[in-house]
PDB file of C-alpha atoms in Angstrom:
ATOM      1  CA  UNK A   1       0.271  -0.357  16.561  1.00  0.00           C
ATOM      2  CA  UNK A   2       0.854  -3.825  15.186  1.00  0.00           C
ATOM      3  CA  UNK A   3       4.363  -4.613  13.687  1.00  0.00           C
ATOM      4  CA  UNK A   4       5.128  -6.540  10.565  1.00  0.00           C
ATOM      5  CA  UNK A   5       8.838  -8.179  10.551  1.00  0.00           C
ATOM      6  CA  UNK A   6      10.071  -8.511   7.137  1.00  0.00           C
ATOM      7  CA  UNK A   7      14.203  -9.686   5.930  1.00  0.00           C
ATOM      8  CA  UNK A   8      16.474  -6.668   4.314  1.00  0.00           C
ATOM      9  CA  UNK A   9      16.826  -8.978   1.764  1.00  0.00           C
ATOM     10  CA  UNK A  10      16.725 -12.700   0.332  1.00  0.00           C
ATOM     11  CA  UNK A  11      18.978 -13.815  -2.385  1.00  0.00           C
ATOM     12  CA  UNK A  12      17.992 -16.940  -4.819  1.00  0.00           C
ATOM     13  CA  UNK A  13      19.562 -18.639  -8.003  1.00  0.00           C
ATOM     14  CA  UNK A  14      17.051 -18.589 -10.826  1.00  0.00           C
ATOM     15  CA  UNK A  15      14.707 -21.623 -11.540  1.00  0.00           C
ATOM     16  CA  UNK A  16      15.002 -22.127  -7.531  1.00  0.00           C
ATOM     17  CA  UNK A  17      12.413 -21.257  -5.177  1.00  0.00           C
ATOM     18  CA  UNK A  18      12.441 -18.172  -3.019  1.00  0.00           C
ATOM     19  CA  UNK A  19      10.429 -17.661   0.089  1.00  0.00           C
ATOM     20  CA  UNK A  20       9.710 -14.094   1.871  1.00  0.00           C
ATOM     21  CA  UNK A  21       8.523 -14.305   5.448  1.00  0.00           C
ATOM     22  CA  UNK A  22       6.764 -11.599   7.004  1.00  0.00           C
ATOM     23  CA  UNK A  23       6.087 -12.094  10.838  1.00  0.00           C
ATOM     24  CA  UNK A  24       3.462 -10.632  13.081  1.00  0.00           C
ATOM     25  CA  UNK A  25       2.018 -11.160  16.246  1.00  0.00           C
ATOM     26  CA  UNK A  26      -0.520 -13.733  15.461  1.00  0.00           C
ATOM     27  CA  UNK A  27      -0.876 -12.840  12.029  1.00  0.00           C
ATOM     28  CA  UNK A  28      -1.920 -16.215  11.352  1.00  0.00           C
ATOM     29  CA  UNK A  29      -5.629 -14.680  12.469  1.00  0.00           C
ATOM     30  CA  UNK A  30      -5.393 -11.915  10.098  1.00  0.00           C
ATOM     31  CA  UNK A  31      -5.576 -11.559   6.072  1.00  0.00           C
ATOM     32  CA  UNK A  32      -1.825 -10.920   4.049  1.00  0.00           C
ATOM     33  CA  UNK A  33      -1.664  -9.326   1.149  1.00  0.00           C
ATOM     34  CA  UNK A  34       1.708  -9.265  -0.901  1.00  0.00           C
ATOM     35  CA  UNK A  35       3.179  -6.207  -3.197  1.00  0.00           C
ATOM     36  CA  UNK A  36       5.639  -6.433  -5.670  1.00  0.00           C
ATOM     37  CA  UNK A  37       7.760  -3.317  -6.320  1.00  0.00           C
ATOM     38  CA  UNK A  38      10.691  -2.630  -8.963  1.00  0.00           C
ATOM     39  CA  UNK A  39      12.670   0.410  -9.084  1.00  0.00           C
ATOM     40  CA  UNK A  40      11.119   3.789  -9.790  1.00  0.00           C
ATOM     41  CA  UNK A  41       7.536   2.005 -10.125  1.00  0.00           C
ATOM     42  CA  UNK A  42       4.454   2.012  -8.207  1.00  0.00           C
ATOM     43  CA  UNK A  43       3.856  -1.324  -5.902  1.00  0.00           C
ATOM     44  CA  UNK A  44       1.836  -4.236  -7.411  1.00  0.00           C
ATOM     45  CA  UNK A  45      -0.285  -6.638  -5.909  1.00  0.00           C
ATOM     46  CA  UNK A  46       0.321 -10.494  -6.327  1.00  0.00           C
ATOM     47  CA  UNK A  47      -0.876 -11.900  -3.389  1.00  0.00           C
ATOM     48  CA  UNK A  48      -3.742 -11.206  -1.606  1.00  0.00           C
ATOM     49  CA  UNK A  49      -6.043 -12.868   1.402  1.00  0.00           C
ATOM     50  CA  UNK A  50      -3.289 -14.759   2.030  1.00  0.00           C
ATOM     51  CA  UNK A  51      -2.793 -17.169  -0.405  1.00  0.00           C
ATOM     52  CA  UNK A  52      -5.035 -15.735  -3.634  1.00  0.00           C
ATOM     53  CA  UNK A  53      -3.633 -14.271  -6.743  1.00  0.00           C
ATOM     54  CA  UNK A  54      -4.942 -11.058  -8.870  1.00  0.00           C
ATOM     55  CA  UNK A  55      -5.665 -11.662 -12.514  1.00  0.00           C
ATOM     56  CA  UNK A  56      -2.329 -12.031 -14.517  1.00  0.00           C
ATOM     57  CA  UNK A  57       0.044 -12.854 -11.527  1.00  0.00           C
ATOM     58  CA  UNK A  58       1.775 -16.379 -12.721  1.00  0.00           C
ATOM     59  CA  UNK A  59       1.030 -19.267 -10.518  1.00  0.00           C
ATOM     60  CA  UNK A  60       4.689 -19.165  -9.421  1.00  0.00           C
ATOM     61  CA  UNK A  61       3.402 -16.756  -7.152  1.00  0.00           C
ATOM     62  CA  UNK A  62       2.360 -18.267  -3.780  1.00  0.00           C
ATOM     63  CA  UNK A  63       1.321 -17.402  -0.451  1.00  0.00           C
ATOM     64  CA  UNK A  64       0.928 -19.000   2.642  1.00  0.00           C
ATOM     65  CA  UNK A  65      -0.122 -18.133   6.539  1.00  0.00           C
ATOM     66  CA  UNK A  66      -0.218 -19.558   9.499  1.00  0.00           C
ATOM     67  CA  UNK A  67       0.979 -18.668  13.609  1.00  0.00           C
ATOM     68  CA  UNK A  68       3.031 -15.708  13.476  1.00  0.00           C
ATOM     69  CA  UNK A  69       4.853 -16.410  10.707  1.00  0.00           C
ATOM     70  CA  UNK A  70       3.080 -15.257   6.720  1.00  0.00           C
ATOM     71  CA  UNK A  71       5.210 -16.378   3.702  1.00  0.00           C
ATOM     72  CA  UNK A  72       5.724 -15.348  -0.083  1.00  0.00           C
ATOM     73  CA  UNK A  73       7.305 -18.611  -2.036  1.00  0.00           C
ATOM     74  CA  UNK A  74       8.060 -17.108  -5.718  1.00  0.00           C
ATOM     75  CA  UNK A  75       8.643 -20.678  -7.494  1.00  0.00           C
ATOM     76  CA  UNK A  76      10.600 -20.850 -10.428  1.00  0.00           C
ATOM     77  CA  UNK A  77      12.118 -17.633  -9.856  1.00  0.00           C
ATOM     78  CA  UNK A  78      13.693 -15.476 -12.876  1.00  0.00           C
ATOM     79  CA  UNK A  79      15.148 -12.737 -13.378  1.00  0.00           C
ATOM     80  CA  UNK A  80      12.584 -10.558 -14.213  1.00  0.00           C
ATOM     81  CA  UNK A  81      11.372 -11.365 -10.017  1.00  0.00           C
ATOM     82  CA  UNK A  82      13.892  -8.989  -8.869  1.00  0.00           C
ATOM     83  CA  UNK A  83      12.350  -6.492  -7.101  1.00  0.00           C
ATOM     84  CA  UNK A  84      11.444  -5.399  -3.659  1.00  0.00           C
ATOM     85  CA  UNK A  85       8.335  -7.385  -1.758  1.00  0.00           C
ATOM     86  CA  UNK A  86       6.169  -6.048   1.268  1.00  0.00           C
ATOM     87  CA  UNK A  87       3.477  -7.466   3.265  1.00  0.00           C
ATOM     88  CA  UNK A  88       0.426  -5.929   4.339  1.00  0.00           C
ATOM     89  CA  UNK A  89      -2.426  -6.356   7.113  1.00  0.00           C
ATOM     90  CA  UNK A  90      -5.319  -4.742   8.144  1.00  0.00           C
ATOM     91  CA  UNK A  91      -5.674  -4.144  11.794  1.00  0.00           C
ATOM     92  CA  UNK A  92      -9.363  -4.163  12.444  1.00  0.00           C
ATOM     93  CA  UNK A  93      -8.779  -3.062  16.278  1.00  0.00           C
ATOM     94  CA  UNK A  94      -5.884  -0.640  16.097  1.00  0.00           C
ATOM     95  CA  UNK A  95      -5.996   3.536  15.465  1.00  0.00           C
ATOM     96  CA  UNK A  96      -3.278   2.656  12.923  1.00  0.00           C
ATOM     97  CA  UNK A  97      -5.152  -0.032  10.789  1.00  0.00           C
ATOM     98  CA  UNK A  98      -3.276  -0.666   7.948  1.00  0.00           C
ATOM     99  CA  UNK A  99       0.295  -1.645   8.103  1.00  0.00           C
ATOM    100  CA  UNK A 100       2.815  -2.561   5.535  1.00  0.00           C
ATOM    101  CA  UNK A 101       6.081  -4.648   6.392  1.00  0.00           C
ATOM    102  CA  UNK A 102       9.495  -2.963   5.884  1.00  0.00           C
ATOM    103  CA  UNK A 103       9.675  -4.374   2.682  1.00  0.00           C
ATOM    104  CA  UNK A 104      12.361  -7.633   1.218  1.00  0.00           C
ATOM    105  CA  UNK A 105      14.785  -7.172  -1.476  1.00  0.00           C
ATOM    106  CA  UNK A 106      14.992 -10.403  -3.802  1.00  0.00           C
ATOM    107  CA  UNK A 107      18.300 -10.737  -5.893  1.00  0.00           C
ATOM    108  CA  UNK A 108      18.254 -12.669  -8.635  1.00  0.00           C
ATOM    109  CA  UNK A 109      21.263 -14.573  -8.750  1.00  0.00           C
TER     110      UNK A 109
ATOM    111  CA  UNK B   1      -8.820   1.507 -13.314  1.00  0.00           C
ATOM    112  CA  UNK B   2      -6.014   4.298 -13.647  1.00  0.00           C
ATOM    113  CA  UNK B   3      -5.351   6.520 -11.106  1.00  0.00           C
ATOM    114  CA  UNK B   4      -3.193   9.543 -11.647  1.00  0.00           C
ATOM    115  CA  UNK B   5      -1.367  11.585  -8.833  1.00  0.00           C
ATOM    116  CA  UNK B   6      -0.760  15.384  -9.367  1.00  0.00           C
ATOM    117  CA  UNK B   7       0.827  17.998  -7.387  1.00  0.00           C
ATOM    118  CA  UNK B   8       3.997  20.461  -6.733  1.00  0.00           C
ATOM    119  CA  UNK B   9       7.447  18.384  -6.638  1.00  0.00           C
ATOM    120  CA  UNK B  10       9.052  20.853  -4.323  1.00  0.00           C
ATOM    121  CA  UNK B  11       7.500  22.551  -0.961  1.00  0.00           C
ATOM    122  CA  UNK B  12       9.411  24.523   1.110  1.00  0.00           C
ATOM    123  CA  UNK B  13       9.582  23.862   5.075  1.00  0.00           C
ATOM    124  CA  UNK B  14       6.299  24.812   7.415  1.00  0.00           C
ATOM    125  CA  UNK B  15       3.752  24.857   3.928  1.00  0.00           C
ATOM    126  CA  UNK B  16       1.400  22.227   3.200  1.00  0.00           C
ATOM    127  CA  UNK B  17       1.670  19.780   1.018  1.00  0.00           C
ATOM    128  CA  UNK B  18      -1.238  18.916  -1.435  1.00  0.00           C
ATOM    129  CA  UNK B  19      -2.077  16.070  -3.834  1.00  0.00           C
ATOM    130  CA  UNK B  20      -4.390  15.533  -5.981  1.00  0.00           C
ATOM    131  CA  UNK B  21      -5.337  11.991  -7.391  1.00  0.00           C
ATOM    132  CA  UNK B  22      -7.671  11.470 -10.302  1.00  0.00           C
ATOM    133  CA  UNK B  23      -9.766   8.104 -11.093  1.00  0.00           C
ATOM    134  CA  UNK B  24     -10.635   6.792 -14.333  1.00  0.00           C
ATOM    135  CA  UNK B  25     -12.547   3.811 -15.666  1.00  0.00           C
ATOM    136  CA  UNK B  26     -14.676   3.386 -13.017  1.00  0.00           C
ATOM    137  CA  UNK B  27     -16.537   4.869  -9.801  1.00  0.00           C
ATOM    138  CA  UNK B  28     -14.826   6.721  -6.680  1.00  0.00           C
ATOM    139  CA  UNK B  29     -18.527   6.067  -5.117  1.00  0.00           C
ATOM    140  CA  UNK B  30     -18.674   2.328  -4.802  1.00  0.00           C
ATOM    141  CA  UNK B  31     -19.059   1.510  -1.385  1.00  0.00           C
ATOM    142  CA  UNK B  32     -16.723  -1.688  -2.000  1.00  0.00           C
ATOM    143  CA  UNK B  33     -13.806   0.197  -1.699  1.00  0.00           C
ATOM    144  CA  UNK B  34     -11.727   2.940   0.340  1.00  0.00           C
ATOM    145  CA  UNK B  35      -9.199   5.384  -1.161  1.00  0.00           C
ATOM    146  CA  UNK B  36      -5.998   5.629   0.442  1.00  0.00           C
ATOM    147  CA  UNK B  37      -2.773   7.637   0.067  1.00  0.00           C
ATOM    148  CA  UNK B  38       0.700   6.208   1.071  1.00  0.00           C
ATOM    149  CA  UNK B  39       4.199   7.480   1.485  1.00  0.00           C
ATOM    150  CA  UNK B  40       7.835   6.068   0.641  1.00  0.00           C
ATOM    151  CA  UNK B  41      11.280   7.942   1.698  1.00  0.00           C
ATOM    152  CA  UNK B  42      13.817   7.660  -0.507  1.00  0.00           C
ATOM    153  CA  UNK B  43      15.135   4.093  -0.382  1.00  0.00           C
ATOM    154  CA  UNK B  44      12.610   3.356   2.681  1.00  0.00           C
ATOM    155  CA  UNK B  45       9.486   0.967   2.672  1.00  0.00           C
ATOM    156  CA  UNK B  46       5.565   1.864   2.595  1.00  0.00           C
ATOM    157  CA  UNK B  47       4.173   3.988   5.248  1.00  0.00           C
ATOM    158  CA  UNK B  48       0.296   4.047   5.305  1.00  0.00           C
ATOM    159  CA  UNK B  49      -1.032   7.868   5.742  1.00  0.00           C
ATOM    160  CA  UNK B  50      -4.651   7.672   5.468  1.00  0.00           C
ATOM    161  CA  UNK B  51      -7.497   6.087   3.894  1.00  0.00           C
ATOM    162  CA  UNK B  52     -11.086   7.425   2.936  1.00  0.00           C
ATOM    163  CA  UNK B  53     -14.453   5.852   2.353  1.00  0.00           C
ATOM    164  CA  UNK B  54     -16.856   7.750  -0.075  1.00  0.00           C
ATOM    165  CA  UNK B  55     -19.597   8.324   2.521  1.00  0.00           C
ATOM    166  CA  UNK B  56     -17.063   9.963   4.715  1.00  0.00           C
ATOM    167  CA  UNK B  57     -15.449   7.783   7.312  1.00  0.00           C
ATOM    168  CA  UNK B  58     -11.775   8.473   7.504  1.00  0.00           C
ATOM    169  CA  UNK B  59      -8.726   6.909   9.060  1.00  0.00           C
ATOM    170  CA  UNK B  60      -5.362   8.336   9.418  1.00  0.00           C
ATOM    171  CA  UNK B  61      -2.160   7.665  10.846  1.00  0.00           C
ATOM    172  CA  UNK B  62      -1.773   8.523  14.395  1.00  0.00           C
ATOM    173  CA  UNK B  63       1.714   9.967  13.451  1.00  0.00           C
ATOM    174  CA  UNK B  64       0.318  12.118  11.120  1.00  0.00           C
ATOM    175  CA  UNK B  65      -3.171  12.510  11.983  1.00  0.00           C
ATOM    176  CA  UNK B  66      -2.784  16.498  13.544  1.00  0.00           C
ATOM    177  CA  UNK B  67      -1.749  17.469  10.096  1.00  0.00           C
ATOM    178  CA  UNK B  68      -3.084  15.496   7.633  1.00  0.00           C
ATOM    179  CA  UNK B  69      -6.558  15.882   6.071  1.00  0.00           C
ATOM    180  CA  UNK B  70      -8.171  13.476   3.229  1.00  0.00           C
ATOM    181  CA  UNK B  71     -10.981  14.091   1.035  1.00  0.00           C
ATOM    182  CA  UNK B  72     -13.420  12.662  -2.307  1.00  0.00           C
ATOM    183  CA  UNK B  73     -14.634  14.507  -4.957  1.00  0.00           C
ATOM    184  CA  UNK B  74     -17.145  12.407  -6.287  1.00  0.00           C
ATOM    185  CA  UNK B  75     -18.229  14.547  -8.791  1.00  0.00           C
ATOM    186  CA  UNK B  76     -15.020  15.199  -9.962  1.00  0.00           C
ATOM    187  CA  UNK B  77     -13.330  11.870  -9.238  1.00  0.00           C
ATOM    188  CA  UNK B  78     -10.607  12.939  -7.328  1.00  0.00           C
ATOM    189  CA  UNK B  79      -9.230  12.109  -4.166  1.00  0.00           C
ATOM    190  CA  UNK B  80      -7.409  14.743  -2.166  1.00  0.00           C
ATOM    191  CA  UNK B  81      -4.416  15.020   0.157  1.00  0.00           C
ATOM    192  CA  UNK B  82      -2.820  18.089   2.211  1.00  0.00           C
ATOM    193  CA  UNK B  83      -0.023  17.395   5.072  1.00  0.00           C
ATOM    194  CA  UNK B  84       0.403  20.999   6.859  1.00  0.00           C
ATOM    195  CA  UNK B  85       3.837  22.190   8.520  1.00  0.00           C
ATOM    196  CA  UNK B  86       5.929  19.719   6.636  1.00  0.00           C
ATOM    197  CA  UNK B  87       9.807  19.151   7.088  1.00  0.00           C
ATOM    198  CA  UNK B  88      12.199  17.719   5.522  1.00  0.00           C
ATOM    199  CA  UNK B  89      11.307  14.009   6.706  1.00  0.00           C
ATOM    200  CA  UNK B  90       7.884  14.569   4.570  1.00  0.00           C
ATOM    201  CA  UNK B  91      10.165  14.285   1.629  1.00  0.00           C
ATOM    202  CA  UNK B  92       8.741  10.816  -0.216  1.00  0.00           C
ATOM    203  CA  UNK B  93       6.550   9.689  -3.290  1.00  0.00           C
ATOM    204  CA  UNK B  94       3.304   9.883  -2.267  1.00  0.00           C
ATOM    205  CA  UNK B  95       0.922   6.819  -4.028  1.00  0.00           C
ATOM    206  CA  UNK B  96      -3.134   7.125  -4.232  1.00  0.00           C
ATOM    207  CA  UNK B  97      -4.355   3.633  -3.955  1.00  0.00           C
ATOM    208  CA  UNK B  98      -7.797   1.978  -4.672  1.00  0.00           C
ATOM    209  CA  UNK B  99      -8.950  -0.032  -1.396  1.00  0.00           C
ATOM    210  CA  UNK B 100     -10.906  -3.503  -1.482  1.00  0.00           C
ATOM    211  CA  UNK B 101     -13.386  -3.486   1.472  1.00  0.00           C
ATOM    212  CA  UNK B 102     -15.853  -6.686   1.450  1.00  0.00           C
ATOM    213  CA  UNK B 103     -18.594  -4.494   2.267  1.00  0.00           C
ATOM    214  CA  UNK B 104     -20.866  -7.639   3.242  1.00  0.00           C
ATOM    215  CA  UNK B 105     -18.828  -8.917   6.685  1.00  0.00           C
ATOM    216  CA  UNK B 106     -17.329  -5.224   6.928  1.00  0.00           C
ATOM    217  CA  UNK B 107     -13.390  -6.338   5.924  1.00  0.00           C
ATOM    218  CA  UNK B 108     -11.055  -4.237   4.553  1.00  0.00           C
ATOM    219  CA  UNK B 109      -8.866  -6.179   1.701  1.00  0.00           C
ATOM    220  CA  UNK B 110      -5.694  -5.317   0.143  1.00  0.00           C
ATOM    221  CA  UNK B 111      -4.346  -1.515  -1.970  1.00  0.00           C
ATOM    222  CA  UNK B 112      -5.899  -3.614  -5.675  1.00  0.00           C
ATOM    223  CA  UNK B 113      -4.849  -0.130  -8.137  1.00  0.00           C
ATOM    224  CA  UNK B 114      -1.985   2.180  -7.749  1.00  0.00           C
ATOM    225  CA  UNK B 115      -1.227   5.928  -8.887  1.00  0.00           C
ATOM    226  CA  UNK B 116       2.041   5.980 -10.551  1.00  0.00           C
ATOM    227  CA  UNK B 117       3.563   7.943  -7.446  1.00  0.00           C
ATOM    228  CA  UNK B 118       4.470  11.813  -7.081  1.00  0.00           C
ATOM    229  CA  UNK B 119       7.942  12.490  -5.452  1.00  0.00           C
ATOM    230  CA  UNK B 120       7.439  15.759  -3.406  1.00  0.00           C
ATOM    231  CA  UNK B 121      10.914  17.345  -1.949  1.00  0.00           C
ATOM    232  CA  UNK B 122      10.987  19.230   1.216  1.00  0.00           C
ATOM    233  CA  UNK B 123      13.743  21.968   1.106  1.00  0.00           C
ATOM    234  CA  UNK B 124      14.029  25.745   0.784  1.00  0.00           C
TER     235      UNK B 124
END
């Protein structure tokens, strides 16, 4: 089944910018979507199709996706951005076609 | 859109497992979405279990797929999971999750609505 590579963790100071990568083989050809999860809650989406944000997600919230490499760039960041972050694709040819990355732990500074 | 998860906390070893997940404010029977459930182990990421299209068509995970069965409600808006001859690595929260699928060019989009989660405990 495909594989999504995400970082244990990325640490930024706030008002700087902080950039999640998630990589894939050729994920550049598929569609990322991008969940933000704090402690003891349910995920949330901010990013999905790549680079398009839900209704209410600040435009600090980016996404980009190209080759095998997908990023989340939070700009701005504050503190209330701490939280855990995990990519997701949909695998139109697999048995196993949704897959979520291991998930990225941003610390706020 | 709120989706609420309900269920037993605590299952012993070798029962099944069973969820319930109940939608309100709008349909379970659009065909522009699927309804999935998904897993988390303590202090673990997302694991994707299965996901289930109104008219029937289901997907599950091949690592799970001889014990796991999904099913709709529609007339009760609920959307059902059981995992059979569970241990103790079953122990999670379980999320319910609303689906996007761009019905037109048959493309499945990202998990838009979340259940709050139920944590379910596998011990004796």
């Amino acid at each position: 089944s495909y594989v999504l590579t995400q970082p244990p963790s990325v640490s930024v100071a706030p008002g700087q910018t902080a950039r999640i990568t998630c990589g894939g083989n050729n994920i550049g050809t598929k569609s990322v979507h991008w969940y933000q999860q704090r402690p003891g809650q349910a995920p949330m989406l901010v990013v999905y199709d790549d680079n398009d944000r839900p209704s209410g997600i600040p435009e600090r919230f980016s996404g980009s996706n190209s080759g095998n490499t997908a990023t989340l760039t939070i700009s701005r960041v504050e503190a209330g951005d701490e939280a855990d972050y995990s990519c997701q694709v949909w695998d139109s040819n697999s048995d196993h076609p949704w897959v979520f990355g291991g998930g990225t732990k941003l610390t706020v500074l | 859109l709120q989706l609420q998860g309900s269920g037993p906390g605590l299952v012993k070893p070798s029962e099944t497992l069973s969820l319930t997940c109940t939608v309100s404010g709008g349909s379970i029977s659009s065909s522009n979405y699927y309804w999935g459930w998904i897993r988390q182990p303590p202090g673990k990421g997302l694991e994707w279990i299965g996901s289930r299209y109104f008219i029937g068509r289901t997907y599950y995970n091949p690592s799970l797929k001889s014990r796991v069965t999904i099913s709709v409600d529609t007339s009760k808006k609920q959307l059902s999971l059981q995992l059979s001859s569970v241990t103790a690595t079953d122990t999670a929260v379980y999320f319910c999750a609303r689906q996007v699928y761009y019905n037109g060019v048959g493309v499945s989009g990202p998990f838009d609505y979340w259940g709050q989660g139920t944590l379910v405990t596998v011990s004796s």
